[in-house]
Coordinates of C-alpha atoms in Angstrom, one line a residue:
X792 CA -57.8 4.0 61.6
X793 CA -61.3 4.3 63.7
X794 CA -61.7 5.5 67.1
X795 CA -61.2 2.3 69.2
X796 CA -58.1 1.1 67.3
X797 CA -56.4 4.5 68.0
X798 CA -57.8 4.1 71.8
X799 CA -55.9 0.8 71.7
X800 CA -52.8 2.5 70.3
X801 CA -52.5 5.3 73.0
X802 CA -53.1 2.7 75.5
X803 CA -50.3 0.3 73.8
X804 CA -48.0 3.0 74.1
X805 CA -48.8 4.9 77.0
X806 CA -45.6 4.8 78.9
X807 CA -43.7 6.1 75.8
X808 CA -46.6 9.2 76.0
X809 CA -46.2 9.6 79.5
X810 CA -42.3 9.9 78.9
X811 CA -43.0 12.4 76.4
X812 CA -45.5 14.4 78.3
X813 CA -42.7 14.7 81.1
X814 CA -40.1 16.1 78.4
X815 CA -42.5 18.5 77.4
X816 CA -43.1 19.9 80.4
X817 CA -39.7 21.4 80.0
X818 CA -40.8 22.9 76.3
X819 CA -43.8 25.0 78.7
X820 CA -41.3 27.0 80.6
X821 CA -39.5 27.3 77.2
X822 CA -42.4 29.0 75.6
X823 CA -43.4 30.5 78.8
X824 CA -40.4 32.6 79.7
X825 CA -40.2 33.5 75.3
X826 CA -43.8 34.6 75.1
X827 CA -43.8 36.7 79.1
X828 CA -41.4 39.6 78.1
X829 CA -43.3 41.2 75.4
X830 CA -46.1 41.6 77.6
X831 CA -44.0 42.9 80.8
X832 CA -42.3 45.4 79.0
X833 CA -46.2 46.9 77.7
X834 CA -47.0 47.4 81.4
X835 CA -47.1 51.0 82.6
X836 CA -45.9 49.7 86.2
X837 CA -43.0 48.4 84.8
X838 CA -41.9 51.2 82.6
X839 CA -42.5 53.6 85.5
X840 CA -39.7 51.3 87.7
X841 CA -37.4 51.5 85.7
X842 CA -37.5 54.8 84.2
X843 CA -38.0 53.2 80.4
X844 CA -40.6 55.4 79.6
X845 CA -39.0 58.9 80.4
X846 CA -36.3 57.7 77.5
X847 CA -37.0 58.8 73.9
X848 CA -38.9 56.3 71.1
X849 CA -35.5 55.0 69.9
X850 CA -34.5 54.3 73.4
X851 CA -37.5 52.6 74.0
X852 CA -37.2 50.2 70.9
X853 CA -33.9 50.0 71.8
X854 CA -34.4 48.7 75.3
X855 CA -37.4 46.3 73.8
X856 CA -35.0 44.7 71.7
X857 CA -31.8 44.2 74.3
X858 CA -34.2 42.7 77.0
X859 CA -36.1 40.0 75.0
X860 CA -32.7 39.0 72.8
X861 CA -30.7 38.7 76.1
X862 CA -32.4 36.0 76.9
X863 CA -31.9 34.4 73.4
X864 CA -27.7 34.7 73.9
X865 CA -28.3 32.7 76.6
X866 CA -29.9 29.8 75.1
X867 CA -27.7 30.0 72.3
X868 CA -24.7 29.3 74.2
X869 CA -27.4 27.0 76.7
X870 CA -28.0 24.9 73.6
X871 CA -24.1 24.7 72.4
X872 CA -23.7 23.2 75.5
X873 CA -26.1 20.6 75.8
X874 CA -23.7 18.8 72.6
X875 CA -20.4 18.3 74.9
X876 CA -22.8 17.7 78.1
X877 CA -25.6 15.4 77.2
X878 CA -22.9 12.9 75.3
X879 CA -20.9 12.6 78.6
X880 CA -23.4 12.6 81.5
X881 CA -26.5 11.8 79.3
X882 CA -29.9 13.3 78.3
X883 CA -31.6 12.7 81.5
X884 CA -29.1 14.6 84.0
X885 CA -28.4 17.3 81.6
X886 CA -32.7 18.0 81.5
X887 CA -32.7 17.8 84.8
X888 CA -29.9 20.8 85.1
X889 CA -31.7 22.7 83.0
X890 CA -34.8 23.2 84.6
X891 CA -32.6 23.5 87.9
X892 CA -30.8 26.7 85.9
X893 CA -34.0 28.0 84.3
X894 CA -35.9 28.1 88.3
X895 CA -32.8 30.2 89.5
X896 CA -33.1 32.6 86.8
X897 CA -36.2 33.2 86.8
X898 CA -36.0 33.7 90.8
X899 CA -33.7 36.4 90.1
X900 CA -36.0 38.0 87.4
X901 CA -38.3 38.2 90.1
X902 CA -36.8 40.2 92.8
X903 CA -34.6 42.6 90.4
X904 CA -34.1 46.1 91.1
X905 CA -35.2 45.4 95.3
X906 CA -33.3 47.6 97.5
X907 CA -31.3 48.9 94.5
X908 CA -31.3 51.4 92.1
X909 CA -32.8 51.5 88.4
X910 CA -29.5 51.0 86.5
X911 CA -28.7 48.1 89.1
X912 CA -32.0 46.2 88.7
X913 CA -32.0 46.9 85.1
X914 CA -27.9 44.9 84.9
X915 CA -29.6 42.3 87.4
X916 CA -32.8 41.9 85.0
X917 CA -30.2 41.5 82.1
X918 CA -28.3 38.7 83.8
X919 CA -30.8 37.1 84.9
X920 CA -32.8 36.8 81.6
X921 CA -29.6 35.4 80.1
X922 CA -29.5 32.9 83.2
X923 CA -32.6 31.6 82.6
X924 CA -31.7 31.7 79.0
X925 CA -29.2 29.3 79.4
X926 CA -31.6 26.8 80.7
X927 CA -34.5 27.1 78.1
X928 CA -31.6 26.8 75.6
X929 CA -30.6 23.5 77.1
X930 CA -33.9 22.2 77.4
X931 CA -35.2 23.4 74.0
X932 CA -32.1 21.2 72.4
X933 CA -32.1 17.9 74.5
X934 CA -36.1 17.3 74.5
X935 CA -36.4 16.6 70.9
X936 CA -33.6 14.9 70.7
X937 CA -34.4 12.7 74.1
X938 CA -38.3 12.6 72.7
X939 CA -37.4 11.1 69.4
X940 CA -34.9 8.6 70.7
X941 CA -37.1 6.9 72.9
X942 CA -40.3 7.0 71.5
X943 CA -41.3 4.2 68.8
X944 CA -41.6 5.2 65.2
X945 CA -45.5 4.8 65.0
X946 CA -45.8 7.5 67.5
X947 CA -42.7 9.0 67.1
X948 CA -43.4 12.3 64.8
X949 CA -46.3 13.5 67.3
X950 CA -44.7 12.5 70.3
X951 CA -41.3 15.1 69.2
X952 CA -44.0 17.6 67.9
X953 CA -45.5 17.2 72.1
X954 CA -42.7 19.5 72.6
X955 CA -43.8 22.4 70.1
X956 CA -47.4 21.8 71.6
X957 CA -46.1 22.6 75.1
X958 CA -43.8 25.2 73.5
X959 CA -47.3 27.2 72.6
X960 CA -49.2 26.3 75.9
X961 CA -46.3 27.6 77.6
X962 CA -47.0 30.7 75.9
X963 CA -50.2 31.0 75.1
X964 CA -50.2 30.8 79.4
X965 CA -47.6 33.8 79.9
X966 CA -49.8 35.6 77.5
X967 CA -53.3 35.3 79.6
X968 CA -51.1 35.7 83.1
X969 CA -49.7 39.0 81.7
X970 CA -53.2 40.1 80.9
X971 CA -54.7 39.0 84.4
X972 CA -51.9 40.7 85.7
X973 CA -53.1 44.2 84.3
X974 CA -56.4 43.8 84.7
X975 CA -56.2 42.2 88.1
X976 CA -53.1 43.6 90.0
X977 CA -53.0 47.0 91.5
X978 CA -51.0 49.5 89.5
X979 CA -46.9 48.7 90.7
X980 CA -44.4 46.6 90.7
X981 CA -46.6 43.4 91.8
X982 CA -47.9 43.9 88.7
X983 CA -45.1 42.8 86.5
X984 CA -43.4 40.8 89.7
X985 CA -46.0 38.2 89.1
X986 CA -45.8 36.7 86.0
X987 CA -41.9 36.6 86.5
X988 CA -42.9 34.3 89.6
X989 CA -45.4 32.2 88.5
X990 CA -42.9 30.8 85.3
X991 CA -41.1 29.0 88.1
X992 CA -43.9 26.7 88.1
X993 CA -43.8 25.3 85.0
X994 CA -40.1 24.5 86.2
X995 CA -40.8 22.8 89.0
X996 CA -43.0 20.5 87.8
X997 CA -40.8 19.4 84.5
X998 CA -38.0 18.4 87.5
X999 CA -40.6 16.0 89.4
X1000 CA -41.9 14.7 86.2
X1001 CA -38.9 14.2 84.6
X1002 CA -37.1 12.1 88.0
X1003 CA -39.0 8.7 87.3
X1004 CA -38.0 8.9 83.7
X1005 CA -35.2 6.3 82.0
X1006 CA -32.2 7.5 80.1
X1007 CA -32.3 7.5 76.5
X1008 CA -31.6 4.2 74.7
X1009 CA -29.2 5.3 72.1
X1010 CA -27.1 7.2 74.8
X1011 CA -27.1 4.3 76.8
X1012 CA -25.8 1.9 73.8
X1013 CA -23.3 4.5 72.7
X1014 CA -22.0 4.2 76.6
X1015 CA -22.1 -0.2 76.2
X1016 CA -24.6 0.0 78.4
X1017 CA -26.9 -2.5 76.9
X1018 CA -29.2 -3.9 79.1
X1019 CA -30.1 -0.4 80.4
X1020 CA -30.9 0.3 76.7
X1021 CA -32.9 -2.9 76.5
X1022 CA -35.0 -2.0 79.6
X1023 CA -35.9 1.9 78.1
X1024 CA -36.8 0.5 74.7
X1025 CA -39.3 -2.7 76.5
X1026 CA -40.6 0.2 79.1
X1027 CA -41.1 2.4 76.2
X1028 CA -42.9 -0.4 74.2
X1029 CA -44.7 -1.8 77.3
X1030 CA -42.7 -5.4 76.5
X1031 CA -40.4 -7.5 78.4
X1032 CA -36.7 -7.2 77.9
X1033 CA -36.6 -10.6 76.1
X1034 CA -39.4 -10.0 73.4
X1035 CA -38.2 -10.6 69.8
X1036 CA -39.0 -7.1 68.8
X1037 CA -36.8 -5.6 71.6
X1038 CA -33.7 -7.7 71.1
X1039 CA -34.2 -6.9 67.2
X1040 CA -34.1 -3.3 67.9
X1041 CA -31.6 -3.3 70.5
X1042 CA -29.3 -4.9 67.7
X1043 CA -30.3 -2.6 64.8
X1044 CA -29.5 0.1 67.5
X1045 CA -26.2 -1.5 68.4
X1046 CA -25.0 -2.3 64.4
X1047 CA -25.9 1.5 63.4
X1048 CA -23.4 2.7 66.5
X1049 CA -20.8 -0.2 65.6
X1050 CA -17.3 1.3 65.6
X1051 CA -18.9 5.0 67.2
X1052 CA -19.2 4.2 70.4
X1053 CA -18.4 6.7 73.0
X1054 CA -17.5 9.2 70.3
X1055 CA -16.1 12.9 71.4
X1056 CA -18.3 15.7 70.4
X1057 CA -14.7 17.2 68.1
X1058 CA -15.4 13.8 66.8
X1059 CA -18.9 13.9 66.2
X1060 CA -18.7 17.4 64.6
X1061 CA -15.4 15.9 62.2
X1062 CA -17.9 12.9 61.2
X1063 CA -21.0 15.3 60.0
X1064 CA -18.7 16.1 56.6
X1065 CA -17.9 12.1 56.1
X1066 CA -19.5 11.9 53.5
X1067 CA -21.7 14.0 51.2
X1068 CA -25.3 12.1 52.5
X1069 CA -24.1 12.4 56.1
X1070 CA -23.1 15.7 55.7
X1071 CA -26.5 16.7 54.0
X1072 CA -28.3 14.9 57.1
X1073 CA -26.5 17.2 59.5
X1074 CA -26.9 20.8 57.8
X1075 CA -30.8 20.0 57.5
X1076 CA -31.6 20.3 61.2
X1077 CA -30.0 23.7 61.1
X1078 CA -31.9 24.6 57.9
X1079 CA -35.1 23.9 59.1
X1080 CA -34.5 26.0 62.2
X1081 CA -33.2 29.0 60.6
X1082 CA -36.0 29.2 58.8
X1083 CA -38.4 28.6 61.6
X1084 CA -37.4 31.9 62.9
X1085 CA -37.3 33.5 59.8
X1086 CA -41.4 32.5 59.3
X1087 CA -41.5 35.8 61.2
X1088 CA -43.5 33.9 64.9
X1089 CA -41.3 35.3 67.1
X1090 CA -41.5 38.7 66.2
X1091 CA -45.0 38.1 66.8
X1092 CA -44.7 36.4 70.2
X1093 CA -42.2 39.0 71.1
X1094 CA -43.9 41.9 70.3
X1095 CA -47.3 41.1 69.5
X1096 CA -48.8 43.7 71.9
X1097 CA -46.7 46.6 69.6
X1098 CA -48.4 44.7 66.2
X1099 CA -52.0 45.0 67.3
X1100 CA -51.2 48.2 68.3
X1101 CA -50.9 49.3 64.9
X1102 CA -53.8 47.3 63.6
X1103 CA -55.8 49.5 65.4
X1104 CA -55.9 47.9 68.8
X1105 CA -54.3 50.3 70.7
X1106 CA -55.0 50.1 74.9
X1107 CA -53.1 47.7 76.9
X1108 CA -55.2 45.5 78.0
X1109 CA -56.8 45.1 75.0
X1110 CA -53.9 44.4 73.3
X1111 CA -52.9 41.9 76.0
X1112 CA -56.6 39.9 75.4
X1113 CA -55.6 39.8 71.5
X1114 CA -52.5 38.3 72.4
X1115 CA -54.0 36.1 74.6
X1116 CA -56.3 34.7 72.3
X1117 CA -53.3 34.6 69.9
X1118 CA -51.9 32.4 71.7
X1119 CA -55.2 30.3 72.0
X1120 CA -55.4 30.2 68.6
X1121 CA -52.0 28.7 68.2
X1122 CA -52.2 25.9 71.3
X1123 CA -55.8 24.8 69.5
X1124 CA -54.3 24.8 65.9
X1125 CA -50.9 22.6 67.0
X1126 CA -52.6 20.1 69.2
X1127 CA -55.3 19.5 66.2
X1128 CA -52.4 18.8 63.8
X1129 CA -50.3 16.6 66.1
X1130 CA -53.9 14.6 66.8
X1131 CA -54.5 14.2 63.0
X1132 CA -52.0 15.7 60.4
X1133 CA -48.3 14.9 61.4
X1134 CA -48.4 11.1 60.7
X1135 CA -51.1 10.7 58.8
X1136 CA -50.7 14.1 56.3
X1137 CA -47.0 14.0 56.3
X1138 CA -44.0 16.3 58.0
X1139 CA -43.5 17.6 54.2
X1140 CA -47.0 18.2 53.1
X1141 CA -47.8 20.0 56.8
X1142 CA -44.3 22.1 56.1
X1143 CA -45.4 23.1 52.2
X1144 CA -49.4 24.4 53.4
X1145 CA -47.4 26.2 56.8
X1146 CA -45.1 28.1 55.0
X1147 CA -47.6 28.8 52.2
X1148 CA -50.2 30.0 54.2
X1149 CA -47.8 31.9 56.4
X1150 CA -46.2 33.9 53.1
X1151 CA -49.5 35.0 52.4
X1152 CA -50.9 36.4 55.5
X1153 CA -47.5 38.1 56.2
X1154 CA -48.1 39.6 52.6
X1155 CA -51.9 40.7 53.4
X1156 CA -50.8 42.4 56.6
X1157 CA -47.5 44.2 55.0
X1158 CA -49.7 45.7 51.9
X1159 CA -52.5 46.7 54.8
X1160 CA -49.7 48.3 56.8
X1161 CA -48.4 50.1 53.5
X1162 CA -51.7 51.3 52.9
X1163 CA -53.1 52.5 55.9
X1164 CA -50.8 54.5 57.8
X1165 CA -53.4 55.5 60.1
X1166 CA -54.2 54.2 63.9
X1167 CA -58.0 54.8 62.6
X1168 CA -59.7 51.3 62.3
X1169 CA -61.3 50.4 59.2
X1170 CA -63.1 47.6 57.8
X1171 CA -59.8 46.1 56.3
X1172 CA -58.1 46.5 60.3
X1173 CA -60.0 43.4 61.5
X1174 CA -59.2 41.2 58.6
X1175 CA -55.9 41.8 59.2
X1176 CA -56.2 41.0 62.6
X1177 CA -57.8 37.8 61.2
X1178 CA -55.1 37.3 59.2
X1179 CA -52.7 37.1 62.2
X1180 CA -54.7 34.8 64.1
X1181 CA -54.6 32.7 60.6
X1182 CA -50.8 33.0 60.1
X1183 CA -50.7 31.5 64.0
X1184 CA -52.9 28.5 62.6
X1185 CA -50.6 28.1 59.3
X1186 CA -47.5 28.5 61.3
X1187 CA -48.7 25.7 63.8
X1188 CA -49.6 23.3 60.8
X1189 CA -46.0 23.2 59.3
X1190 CA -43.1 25.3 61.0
X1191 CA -44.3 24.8 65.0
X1192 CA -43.8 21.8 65.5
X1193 CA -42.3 20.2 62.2
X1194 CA -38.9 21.4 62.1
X1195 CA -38.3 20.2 65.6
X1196 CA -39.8 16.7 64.6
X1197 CA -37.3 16.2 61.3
X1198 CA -34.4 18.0 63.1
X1199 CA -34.4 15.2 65.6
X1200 CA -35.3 12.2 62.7
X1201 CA -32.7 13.2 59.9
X1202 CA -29.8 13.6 62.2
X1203 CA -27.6 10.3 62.3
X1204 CA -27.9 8.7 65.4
X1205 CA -23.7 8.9 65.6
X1206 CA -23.5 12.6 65.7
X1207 CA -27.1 13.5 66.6
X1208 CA -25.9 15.1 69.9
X1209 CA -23.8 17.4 67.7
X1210 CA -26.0 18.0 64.8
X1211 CA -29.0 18.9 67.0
X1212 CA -27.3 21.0 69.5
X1213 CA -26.0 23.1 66.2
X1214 CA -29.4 23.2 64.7
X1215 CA -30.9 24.8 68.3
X1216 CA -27.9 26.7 68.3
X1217 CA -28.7 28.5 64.9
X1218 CA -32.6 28.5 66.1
X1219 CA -31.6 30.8 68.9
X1220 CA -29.0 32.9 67.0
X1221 CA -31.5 33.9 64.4
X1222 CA -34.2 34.0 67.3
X1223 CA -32.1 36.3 69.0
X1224 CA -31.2 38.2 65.7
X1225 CA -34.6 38.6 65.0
X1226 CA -36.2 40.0 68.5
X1227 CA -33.3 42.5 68.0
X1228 CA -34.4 43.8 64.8
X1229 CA -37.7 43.6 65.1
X1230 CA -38.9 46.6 67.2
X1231 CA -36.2 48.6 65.2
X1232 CA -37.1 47.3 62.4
X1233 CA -41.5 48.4 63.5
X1234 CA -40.2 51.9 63.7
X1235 CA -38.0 52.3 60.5
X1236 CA -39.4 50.6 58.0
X1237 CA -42.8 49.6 59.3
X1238 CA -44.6 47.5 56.6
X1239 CA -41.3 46.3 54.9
X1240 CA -40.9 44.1 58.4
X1241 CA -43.8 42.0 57.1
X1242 CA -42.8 41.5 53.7
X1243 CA -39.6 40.5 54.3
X1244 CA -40.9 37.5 56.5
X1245 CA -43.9 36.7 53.7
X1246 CA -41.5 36.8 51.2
X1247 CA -39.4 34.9 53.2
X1248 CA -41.9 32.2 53.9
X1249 CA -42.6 31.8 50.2
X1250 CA -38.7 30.4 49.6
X1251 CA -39.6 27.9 52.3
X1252 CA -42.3 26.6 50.4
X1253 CA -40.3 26.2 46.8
X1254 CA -37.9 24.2 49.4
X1255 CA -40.0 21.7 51.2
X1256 CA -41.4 20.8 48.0
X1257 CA -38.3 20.5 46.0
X1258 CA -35.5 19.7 48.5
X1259 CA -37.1 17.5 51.9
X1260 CA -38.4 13.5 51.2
X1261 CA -41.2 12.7 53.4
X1262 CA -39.8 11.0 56.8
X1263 CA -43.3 10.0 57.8
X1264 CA -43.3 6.2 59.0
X1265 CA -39.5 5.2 58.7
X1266 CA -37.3 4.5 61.9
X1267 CA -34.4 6.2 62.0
X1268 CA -31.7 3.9 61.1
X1269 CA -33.8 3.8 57.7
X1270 CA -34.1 7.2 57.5
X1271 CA -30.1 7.8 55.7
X1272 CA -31.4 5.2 52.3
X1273 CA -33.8 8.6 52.2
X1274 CA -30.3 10.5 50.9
X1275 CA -28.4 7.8 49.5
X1276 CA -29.4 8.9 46.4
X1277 CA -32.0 10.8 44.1
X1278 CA -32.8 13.1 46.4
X1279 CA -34.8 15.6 44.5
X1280 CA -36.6 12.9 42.7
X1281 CA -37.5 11.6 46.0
X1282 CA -38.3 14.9 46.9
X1283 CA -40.7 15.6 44.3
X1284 CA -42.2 12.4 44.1
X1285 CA -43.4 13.2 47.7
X1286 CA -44.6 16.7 47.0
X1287 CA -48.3 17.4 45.8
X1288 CA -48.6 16.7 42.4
X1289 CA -44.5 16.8 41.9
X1290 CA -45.1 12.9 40.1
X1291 CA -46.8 14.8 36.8
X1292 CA -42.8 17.1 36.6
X1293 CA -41.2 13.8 37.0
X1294 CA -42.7 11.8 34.2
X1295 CA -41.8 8.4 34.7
X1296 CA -38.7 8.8 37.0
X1297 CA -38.8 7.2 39.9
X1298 CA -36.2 7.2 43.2
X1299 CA -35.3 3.8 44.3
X1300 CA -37.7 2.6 47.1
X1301 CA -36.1 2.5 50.8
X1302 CA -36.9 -1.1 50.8
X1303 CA -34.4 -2.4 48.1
X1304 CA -32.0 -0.3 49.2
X1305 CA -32.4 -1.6 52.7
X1306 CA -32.1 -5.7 50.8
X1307 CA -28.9 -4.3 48.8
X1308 CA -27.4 -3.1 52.0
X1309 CA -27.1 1.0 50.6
X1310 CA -25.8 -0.8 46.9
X1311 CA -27.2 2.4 45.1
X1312 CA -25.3 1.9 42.0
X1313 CA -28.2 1.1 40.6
X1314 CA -30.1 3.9 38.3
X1315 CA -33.1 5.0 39.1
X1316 CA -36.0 2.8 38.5
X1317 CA -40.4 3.1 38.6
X1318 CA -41.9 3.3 42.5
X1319 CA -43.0 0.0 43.8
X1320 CA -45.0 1.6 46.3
X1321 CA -44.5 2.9 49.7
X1322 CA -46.0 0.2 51.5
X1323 CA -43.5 -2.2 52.4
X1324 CA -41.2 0.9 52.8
X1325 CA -43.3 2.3 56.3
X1326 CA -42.7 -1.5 58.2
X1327 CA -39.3 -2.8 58.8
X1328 CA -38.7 -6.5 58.4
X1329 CA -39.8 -6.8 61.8
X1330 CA -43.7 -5.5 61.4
X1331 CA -45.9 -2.5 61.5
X1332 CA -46.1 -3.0 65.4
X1333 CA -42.5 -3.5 65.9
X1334 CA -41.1 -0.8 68.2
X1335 CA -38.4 0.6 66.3
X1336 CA -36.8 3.9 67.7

């Protein structure tokens, strides 16, 4: 596609942009608040206040780990709630609450411990990190899932991966204000006061974007509310409500929902084991985020300052400009793949080079750290500091923003509310498992703490390429003829070079299923190509959600 045709394209679908660029707002103050701690808690100032450095080095990793995964119980039971919440008040409301929950907590993060003692400000901190918690979990469940149902399916994949791109400016931003903060505030508490203030901006801002915004279609036709639905998807699409492609989707919308209208979310979560394909559809979203967090990136985000440390950065400050330019590295690497990789490369191809990559430079860094024990820096020092800044890149290719992209496309549009708030769910119970262990895990077993994660990252790999079918360019009511049958052969015949294993097998194309009405009684038969599989019977241009 050359330059003006994808000019024409944005324009075409600007308002569906704009809506996403409002939702994503809400994924900056999720990042934001996930990548502040781990610089706050590096301060002196803040130490000092609270008396963390007088306690031993198992106390302090101790402490490191309670205050960052505090905030991780709260958006795990943040994003369990969004499930029974969104489906009866809807996705906009529910966003809206969120940021309202995430501002007062992080107005509470910002005055702890005044006029009280260290013990009391410390409990205060605690509650309000889970507070604020609470919110990020809620927002970081219902924006994909908001994204992807309003957004047309030619735009869809990098409009859902907007989120992960504001996920990393949101943190790449707490990283350079923690670092301004100790470079440019006085020694004392202002210092660390700061950057707990300014992540209310973020906040702010998702609220006022977020107001002029429609309710998600799907919601709306699960509620019978269809001419509401059929003003979102001709916004969204920049049509009117009567164009043929609306009313087509509207009714594709309406026949995938037949008979599941207004369905509880005790409902929702009994229909997710229906049937073996459905039930597959449902545990995927929670695969792909478990292993999100087990690519190791949050124990970087977390504790990045402590991991530079001992590649041979050791002052503050300086470790606060590496993370800075960390997080740099990962905004500049995301937005280049959402701009050219996601739809055109493919979510499975992007997921098999991320987790690759990633395996290795987790690998490189654990034998460095098993080698040299020192805090000396040596030749081999900076390329493992390169190698972090290239595990960043890999990990923005493929397990960024991808997961969040086929969480929100495989789940069936029935019991996507409850699928997807189980999937962020088990993202923030592993997220929080992991900032736990991870400072514990620095002191006790040092280099092992890499290697698990590259070894970790390697499984991922032998799964994308065996297990996930390319969702690139289907809508989602086509996206269930993807597990109707062969699955692995679909899988493979996807994957780089997996047609040479398969010989001449061949999965049944999404097309003929689609003409058979899921008849897949059939055995499996030669490709006839992709191409009639990426439009719908309606064209390439048709705005299908």
């Amino acid at each position: 596609m050359g330059f003006k045709e994808e000019v024409s394209k944005i324009s075409q679908y600007r308002n569906a942009y704009a809506l996403a660029f409002s939702a994503a707002m809400g994924s900056i103050f999720y990042g934001w608040d996930t990548g502040l701690i781990g610089g706050i808690i590096a301060l002196s100032s803040f130490q000092q206040y609270f008396g963390i450095n007088k306690e031993s080095a198992s106390a302090q990793a101790n402490f490191n780990g309670n205050i960052v995964s505090i905030l991780q119980a709260g958006c795990f039971f943040g994003a369990l709630s969004t499930g029974y919440l969104s489906g009866r008040f809807g996705r906009k409301p529910c966003l809206l609450a969120s940021g309202v929950v995430y501002i007062v907590g992080s107005l509470i993060q910002t005055i702890a411990g005044l006029g009280s003692s260290q013990a009391v400000g410390l409990k205060v901190l605690y509650f309000s990190r889970f507070l604020g918690g609470i919110g990020v979990g809620m927002v970081s469940a219902l924006t994909p899932a908001y994204v992807s149902e309003c957004t047309p399916k030619a735009i869809r994949g990098r409009c859902t991966g907007l989120c992960q791109f504001a996920n990393n400016v949101g943190i790449m931003l707490s990283f350079w204000v923690n670092y301004s903060s100790s470079l440019s505030v006085p020694f004392g508490q202002m210092q660390w006061r700061m950057p707990f203030a300014v992540q209310m901006v973020p906040g702010v801002l998702f609220i006022l974007f977020m107001l002029p915004q429609p309710e998600s279609p799907r919601w709306l036709v699960e509620q019978g509310r269809h001419s509401e639905a059929a003003k979102t998807l001709a916004f969204v699409a920049r049509k009117s409500v009567d164009d043929v492609a609306v009313i087509a989707t509207l009714d594709e919308i309406k026949a995938d929902f037949a008979g599941k209208e207004k369905v509880s979310m005790l409902t929702q979560f009994r229909m997710m084991g229906e049937s073996r394909h459905t039930a597959l559809r449902c545990f995927i979203p929670s695969l792909v985020m478990f292993f999100q967090q087990w690519t190791g990136t949050n124990a970087i985000n977390y504790f990045s300052p402590q991991i530079f440390a001992g590649l041979g950065i050791s002052s503050t400050n300086s470790g606060l400009f590496a993370t800075g330019v960390y997080g740099v590295v990962k905004v500049v690497s995301v937005g280049l793949t959402l701009a050219f990789a996601v739809e055109s490369f493919g979510r499975k191809q992007c997921l098999i080079l991320g987790s690759l990559g990633q395996g290795l430079m987790m690998l490189w860094i654990s034998g460095y750290s098993a080698i040299h024990t020192q805090s000396t820096v040596v030749p081999a020092s900076y390329v493992s500091i390169v190698a972090v800044y290239l595990y960043a890149v890999f990990y923005c290719v493929g397990w960024g923003p991808v997961p969040w992209v086929v969480a929100s496309e495989i789940a069936p549009n029935s019991v996507r509310t409850a699928a997807l708030s189980l999937a962020v769910g088990v993202n923030w119970l592993f997220s929080f498992t992991i900032s736990r262990l991870t400072p514990v895990m620095l002191e006790k077993i040092t280099y092992g703490t890499f290697l698990i994660f590259g070894i970790c990252c390697v499984i991922m790999t032998i799964w994308a390429y065996i297990f996930l079918p390319e969702t690139t360019g289907y809508a989602l009511e086509d996206i269930k003829y993807l597990f109707e049958k062969d699955l692995v052969i679909r899988s493979l015949q996807d994957a780089p070079g997996g047609r040479i294993l398969l010989g001449g097998r061949r999965a049944v194309p999404v097309e003929e299923l689609r003409r058979a009405g899921v008849d897949t009684s059939d055995t499996s038969i030669q490709e006839k190509g992709r191409g009639g599989d990426e439009e719908n019977s309606f064209g390439e241009e048709m705005p299908t959600l």
